[in-house]
Every structure is written in structure tokens, then in C-alpha cells.
mmCIF file of C-alpha atoms in Angstrom:
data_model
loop_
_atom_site.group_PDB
_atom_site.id
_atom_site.type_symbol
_atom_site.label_atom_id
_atom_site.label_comp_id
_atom_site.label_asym_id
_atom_site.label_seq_id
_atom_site.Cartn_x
_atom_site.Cartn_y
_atom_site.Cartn_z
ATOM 1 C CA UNK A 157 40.955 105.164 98.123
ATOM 2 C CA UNK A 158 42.455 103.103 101.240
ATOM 3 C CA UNK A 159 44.587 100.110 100.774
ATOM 4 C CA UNK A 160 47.486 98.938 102.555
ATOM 5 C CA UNK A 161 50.853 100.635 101.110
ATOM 6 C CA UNK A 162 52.860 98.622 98.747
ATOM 7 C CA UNK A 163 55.527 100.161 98.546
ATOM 8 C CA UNK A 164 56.204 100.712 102.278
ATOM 9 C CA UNK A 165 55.739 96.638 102.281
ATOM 10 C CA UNK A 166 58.031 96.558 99.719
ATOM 11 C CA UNK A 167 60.601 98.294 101.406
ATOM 12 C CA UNK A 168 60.102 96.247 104.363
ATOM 13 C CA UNK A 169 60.740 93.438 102.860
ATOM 14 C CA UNK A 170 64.325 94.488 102.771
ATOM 15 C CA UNK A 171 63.937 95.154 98.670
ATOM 16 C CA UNK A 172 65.589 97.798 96.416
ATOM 17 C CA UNK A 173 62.616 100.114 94.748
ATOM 18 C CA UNK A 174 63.529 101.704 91.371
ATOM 19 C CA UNK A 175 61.206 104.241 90.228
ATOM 20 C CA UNK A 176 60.484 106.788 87.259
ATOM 21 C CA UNK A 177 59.435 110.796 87.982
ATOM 22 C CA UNK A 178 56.149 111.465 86.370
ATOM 23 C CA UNK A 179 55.977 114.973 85.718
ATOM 24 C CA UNK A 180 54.955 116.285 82.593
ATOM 25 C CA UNK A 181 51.347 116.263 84.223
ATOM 26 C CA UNK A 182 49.384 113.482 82.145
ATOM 27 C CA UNK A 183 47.326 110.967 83.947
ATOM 28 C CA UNK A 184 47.831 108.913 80.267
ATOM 29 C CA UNK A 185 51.501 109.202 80.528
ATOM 30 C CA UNK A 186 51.244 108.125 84.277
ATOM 31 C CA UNK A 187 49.435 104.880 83.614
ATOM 32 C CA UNK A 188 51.439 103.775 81.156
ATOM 33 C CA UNK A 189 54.599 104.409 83.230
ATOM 34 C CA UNK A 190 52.548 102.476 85.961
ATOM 35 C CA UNK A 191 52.174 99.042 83.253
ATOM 36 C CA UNK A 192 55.761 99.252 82.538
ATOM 37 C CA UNK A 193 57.148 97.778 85.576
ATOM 38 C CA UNK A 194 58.549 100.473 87.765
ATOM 39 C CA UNK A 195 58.733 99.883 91.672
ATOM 40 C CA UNK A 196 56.885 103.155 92.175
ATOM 41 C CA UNK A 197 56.083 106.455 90.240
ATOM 42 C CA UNK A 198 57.101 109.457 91.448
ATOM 43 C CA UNK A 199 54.641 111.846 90.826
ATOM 44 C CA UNK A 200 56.614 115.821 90.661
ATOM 45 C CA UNK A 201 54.643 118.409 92.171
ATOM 46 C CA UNK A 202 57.389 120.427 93.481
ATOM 47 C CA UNK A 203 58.823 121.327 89.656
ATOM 48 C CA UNK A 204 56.184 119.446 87.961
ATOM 49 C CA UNK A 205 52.525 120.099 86.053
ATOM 50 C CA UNK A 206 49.666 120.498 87.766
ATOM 51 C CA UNK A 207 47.598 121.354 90.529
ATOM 52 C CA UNK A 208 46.507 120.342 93.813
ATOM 53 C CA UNK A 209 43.356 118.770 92.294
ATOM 54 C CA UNK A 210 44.867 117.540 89.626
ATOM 55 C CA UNK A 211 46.875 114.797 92.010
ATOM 56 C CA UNK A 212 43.685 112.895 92.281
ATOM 57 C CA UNK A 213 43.661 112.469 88.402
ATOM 58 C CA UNK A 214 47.107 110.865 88.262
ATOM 59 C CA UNK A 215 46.527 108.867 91.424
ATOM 60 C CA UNK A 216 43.117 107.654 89.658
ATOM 61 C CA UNK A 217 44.770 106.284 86.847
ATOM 62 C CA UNK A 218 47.996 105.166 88.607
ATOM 63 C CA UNK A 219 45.573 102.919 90.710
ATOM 64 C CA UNK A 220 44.889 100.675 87.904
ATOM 65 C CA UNK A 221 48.258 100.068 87.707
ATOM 66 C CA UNK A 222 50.803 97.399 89.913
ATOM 67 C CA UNK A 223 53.263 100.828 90.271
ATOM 68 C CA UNK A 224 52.089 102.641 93.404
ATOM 69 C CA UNK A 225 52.598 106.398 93.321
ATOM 70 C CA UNK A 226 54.799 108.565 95.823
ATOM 71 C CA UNK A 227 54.606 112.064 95.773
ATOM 72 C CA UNK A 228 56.614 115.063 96.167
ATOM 73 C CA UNK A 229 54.967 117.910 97.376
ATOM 74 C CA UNK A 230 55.940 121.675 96.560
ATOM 75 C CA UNK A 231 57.249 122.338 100.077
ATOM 76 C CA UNK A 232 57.375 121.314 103.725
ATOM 77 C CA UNK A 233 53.853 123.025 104.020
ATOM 78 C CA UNK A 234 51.214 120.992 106.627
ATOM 79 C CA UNK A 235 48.011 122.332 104.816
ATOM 80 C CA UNK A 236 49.157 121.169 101.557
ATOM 81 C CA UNK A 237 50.377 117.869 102.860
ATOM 82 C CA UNK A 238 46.926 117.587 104.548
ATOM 83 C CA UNK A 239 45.282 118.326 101.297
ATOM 84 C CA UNK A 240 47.355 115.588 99.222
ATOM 85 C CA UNK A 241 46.691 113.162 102.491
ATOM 86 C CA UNK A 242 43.206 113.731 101.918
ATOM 87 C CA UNK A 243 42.973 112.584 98.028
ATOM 88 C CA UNK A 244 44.655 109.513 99.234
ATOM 89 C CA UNK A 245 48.232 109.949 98.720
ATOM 90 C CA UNK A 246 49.884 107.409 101.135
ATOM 91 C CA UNK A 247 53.530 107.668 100.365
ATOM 92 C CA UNK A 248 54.914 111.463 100.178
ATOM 93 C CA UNK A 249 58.181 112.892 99.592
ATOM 94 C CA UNK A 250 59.072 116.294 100.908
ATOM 95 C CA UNK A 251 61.970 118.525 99.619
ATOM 96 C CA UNK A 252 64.590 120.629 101.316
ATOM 97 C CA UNK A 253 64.517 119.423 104.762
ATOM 98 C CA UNK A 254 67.094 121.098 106.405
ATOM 99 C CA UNK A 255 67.055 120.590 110.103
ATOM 100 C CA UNK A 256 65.751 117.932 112.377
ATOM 101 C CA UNK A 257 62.733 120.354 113.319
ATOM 102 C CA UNK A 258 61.291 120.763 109.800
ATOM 103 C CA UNK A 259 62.066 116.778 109.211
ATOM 104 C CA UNK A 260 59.610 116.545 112.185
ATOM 105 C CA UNK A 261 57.492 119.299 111.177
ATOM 106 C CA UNK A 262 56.932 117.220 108.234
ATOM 107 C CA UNK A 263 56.212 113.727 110.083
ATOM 108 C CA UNK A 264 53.801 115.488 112.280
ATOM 109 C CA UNK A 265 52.047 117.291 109.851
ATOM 110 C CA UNK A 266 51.301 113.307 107.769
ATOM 111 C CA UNK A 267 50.081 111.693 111.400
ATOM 112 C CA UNK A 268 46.791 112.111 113.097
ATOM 113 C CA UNK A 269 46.861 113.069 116.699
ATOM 114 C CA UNK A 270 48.532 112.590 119.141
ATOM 115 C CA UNK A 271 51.571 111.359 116.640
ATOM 116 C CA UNK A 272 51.058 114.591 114.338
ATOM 117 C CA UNK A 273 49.092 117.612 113.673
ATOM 118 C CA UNK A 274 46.804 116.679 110.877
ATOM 119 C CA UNK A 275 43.557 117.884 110.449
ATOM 120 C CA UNK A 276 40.288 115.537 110.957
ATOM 121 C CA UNK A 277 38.027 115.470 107.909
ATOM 122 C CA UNK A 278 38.560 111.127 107.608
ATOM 123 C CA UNK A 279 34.664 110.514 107.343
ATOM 124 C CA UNK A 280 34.583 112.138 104.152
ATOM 125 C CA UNK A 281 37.612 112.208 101.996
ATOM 126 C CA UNK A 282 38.985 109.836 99.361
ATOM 127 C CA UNK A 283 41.786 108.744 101.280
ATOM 128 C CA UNK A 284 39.185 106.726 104.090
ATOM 129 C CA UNK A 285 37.298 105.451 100.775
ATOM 130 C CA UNK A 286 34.650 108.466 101.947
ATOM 131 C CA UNK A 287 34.084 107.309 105.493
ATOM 132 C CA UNK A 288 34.074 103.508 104.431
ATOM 133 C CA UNK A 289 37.418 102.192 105.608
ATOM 134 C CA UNK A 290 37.075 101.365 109.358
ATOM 135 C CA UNK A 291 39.625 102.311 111.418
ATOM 136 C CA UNK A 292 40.939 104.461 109.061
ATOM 137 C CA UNK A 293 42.823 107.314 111.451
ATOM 138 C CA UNK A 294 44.792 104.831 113.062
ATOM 139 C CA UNK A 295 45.618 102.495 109.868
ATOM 140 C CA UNK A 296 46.679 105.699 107.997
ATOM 141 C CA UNK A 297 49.071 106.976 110.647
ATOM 142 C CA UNK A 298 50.522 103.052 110.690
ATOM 143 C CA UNK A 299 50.153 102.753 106.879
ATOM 144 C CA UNK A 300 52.002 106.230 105.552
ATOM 145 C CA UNK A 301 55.756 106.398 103.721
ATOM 146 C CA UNK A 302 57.522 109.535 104.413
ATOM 147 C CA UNK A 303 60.487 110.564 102.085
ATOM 148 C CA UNK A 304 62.541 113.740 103.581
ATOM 149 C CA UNK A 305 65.324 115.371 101.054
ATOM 150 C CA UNK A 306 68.559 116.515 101.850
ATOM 151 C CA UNK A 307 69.535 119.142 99.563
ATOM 152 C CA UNK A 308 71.931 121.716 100.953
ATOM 153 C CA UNK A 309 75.155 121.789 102.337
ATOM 154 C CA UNK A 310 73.379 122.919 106.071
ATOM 155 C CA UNK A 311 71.164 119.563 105.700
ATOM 156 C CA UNK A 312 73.968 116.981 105.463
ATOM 157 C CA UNK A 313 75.628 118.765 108.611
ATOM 158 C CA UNK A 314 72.692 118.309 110.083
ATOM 159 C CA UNK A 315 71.949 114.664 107.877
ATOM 160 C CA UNK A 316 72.640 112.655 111.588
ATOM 161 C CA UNK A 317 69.772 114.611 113.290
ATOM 162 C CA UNK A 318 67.865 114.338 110.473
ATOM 163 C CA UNK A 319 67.845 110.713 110.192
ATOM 164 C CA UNK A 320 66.908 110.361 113.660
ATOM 165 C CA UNK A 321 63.887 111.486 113.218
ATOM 166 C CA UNK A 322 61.130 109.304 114.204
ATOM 167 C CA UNK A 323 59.253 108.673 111.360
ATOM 168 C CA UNK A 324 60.938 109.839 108.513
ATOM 169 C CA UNK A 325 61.642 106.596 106.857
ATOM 170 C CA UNK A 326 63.267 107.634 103.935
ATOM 171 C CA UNK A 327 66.309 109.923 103.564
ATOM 172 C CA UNK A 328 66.675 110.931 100.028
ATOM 173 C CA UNK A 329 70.090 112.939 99.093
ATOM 174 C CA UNK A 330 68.906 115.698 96.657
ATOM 175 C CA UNK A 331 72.326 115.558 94.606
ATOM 176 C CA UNK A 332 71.980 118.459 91.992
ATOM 177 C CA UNK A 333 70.454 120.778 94.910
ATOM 178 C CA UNK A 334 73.197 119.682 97.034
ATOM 179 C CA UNK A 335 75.358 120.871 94.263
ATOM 180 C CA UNK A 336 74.162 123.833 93.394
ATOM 181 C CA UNK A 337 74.432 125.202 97.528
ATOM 182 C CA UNK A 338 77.780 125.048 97.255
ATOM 183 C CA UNK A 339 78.163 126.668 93.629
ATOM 184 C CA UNK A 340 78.073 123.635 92.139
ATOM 185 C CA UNK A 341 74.850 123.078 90.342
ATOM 186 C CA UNK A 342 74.964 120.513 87.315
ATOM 187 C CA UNK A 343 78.472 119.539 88.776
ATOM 188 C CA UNK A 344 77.155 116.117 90.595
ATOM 189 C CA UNK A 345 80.441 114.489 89.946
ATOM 190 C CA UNK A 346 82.629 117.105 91.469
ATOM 191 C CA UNK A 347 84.624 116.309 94.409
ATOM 192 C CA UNK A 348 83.285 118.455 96.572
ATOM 193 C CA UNK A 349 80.109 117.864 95.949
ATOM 194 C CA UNK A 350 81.367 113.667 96.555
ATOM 195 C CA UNK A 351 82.299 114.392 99.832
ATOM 196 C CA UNK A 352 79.011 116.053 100.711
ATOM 197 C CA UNK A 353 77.133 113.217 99.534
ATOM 198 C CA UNK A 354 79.581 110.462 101.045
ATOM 199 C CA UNK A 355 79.106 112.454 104.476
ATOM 200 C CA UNK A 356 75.076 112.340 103.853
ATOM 201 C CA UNK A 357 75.422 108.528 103.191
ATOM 202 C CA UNK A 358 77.935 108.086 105.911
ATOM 203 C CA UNK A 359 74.711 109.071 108.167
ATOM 204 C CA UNK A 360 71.658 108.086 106.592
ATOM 205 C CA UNK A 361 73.129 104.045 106.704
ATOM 206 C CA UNK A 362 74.227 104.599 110.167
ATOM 207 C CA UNK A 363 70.868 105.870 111.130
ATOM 208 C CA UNK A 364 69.200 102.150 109.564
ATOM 209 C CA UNK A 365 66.871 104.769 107.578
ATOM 210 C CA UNK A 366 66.143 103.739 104.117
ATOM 211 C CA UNK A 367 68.310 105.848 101.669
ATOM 212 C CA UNK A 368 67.355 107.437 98.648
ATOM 213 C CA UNK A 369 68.542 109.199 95.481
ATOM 214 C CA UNK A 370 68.807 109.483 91.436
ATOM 215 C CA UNK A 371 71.396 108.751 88.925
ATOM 216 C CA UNK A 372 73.542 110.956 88.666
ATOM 217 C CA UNK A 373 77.582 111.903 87.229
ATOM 218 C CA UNK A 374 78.809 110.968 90.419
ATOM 219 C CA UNK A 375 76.767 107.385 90.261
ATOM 220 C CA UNK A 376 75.118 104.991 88.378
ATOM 221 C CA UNK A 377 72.230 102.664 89.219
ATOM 222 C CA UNK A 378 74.142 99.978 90.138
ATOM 223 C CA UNK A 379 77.103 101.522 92.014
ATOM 224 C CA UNK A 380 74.137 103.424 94.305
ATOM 225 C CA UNK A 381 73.029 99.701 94.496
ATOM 226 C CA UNK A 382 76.088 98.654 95.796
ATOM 227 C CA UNK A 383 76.320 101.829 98.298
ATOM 228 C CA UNK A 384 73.494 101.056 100.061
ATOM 229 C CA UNK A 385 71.052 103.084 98.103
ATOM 230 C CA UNK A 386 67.178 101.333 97.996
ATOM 231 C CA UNK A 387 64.972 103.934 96.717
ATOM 232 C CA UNK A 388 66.464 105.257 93.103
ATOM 233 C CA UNK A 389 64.108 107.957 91.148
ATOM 234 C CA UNK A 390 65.339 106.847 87.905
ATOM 235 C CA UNK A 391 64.338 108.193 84.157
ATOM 236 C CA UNK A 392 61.884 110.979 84.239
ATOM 237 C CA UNK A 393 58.517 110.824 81.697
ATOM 238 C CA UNK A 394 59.122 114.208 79.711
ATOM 239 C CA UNK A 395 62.438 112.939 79.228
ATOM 240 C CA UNK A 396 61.641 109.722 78.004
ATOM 241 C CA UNK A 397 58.982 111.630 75.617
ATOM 242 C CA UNK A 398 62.087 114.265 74.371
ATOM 243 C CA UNK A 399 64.488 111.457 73.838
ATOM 244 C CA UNK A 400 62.404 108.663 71.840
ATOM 245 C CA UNK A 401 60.888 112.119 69.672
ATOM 246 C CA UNK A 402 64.390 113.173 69.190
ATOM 247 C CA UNK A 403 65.456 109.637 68.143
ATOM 248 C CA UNK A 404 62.740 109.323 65.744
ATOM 249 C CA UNK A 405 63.284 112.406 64.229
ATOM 250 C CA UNK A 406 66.757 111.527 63.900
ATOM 251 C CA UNK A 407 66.513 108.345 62.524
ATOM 252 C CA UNK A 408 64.137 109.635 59.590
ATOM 253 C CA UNK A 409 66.571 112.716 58.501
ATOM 254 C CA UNK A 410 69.162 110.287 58.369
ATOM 255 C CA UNK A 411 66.970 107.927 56.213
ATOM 256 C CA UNK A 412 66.342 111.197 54.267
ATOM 257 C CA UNK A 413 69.854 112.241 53.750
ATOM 258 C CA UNK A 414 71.065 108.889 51.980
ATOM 259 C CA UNK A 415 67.641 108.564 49.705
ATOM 260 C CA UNK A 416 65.403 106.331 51.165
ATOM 261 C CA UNK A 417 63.114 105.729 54.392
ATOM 262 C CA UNK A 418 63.767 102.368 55.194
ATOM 263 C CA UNK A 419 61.873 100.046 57.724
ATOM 264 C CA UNK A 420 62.758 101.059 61.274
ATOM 265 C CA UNK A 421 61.309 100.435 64.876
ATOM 266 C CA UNK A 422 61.133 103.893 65.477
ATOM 267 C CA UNK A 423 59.788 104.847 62.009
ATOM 268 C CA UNK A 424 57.527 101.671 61.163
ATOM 269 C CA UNK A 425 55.510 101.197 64.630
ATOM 270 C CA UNK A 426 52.672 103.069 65.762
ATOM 271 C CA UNK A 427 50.382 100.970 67.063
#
């Protein structure tokens, strides 16, 4: 359903937007992320759950929430990204954007004619509120977020161009990607794989683009702060789901081993 994009006037109002991945492909889990008090939700459907259809779902519920939703999409594919466009996603991140072509490949493929290449079906699809949101062509092509990733060693030598890119207002580094291009996957903190980012930073914040990234060994949420990070994907829902299972678990074996099951938060609260 149209309405004007909060997170893009969040952003413009100069502010930092910390988010949390949804993608363990559960609408429920989405709308309770969406209550919590994240920035935005970023919902996975490059490694996450689900199907094409199933994006309306999440957006549904994530709609009744103050978190808007971003969205990364499998690849930089202009039929899928005119599907998700369609169902009335209105901030979309794509992945592995090497060159300044495919970054604009990607741009075009979000903007109606003549700023983009993507296909006219706006008097009947949920992302014109079916046909009921005037104006809707030009207030989507003035209204959409795009999020390109850097993720490989060949797209932060080619991070300048890249940034440049009309239209592509977010550059997000894709750190354990990046990492793993050089032989360095799940080595975010290496110095190699430093220098790659620093040179990616060096760019995107000379560009004025908004910069992007998660958490990682070589950074926490408040030194990307102080870099000049503003859009941080932070925790990630199945993760959050593992880690409070794991801790409840934990906490009753250990209640187990010395005798007794004693009142807890994890153990004691369920509703």
C-alpha cells in the first residue's frame, strides 16, 4: 500500500538508522521485531525464507508496525525487483554490485520511465493502493530507497564509480563477502580485509552517499557510528530466537545440576 517512505525521511533528516535482519521467514516474528523499536527491518530474501509472494505477508504485518521494512532481494535481477516493487516494497537493498553499470542497472530497473526501465502495471498492484494513489508513477520514482552492496574486492576498486551513481542512495559494505573474495571469509577483523573496507569508506563518504554496514570483528556499533556509518543491519531474528533458546536451556540445566529450579526471567516468564 502507498505511503510516503519513512525511512528515506529519516535518513534525510541527517539521522543514524539501526536496524534488525528478519529472516527466518515469519510474518509473527517480523511484527514483533517491528514493536520493538528498530529504525527499519531488514527483510532477507537473498539467504533468507521465503518466496516472492510470501514478501507481501511480512510487509502486511510489518505495516502495523512504526519499523518500516527494507528489503534485500536475491540478486540484481529487474523482473524480480519489479515484482517486489509491485507488492509495495519501497525501500530495497540489492547485493553484489560490482561495477557502476550493474549499480545503475539496478536504479533503472526501481524507476519508471524515462528515469528507469520498470514495467507499467501501477493501476492495479498493491504498491499504487490498486490504482487508488494518484500520481502514483511519479511519487514512487521520487519516493523509493535504493541500498547497493559492495561485496568483493573488484567492487571497492570500483566503490568511487559506484557511489556516483545517480540514485543509489545507499552504499552498504558487505564485510564478510568482502572477506571471503579475498580468502578471507569469517576473518572481518583481518588486516587485509581493514584496508579493503577503509578504501570502500574512504569513497562512499567522499561520494556524500549514505553508508551502510553490520557489526562486525573489525567494528562495533558505535565505532561504525563514529566512522560515518548511518545505516547499521544489526542483530538478526533467527539469531535472537537461537540465543534466548540456548540461554534458557542453559539456565535450567544449570538449575538442574545444583538441585533445584529456582525463579528466573528466562525460566519463570511466558506470558
Amino acid at each position: 500500500m502507498y505511503t510516503p517512505n519513512r525511512l528515506k525521511a529519516h535518513l534525510a533528516a541527517g539521522h543514524v538508522a539501526f536496524g534488525c535482519w528478519v529472516g527466518g521467514g515469519s510474518p509473527t516474528n517480523a511484527e514483533i521485531l517491528g514493536h520493538a523499536g528498530f529504525d527499519f527491518l531488514l527483510v532477507d530474501h537473498e539467504h533468507g525464507v521465503g518466496e516472492t509472494s510470501e514478501i507481501i505477508d511480512t510487509l502486511r504485518a510489518i505495516e502495523t508496525t512504526p519499523s518500516p521494512a527494507l528489503v534485500r532481494v536475491p540478486w540484481n535481477d529487474h523482473v524480480f525487483l519489479k515484482r517486489v516493487l509491485d507488492a509495495g516494497v519501497q525501500s530495497v537493498m540489492i547485493p553484489s554490485v560490482d561495477t557502476a553499470e550493474a549499480a545503475l542497472s539496478a536504479v533503472r530497473a526501481c524507476r519508471y520511465p524515462p528515469q528507469g526501465i520498470r514495467g507499467y502495471a501501477a493501476g492495479v498492484v498493491r504498491a499504487s493502493t490498486f490504482g487508488l494513489e494518484p500520481g502514483y508513477i511519479h511519487k514512487a520514482n521520487e519516493n523509493m530507497l535504493i541500498a547497493v552492496q559492495i561485496e568483493s574486492h573488484t567492487a571497492v576498486d570500483n566503490a568511487e564509480a559506484i557511489a556516483a551513481t545517480e540514485g543509489a542512495d545507499i552504499i552498504f559494505i558487505g564485510v564478510n563477502d568482502l572477506a571471503g573474495s579475498i580468502g578471507r571469509l569469517e576473518q572481518t577483523g583481518h588486516p587485509e580485509v581493514r584496508e579493503l573496507v577503509q578504501r570502500a569508506e574512504k569513497a562512499i563518504l567522499a561520494s556524500g552517499k549514505i553508508m551502510g554496514t553490520v557489526p562486525n570483528a573489525g567494528a562495533s556499533v558505535a565505532e561504525l557510528i563514529e566512522r560515518g556509518y548511518r545505516v547499521i543491519a544489526g542483530p538478526h531474528d533467527v539469531a535472537l530466537l537461537r540465543d534466548a533458546g540456548l540461554a534458557a536451556v542453559a539456565e535450567y540445566r544449570a538449575l538442574r545440576k545444583g538441585g533445584q529450579v529456582a525463579a528466573s526471567p528466562h525460566l519463570q516468564k511466558s506470558y
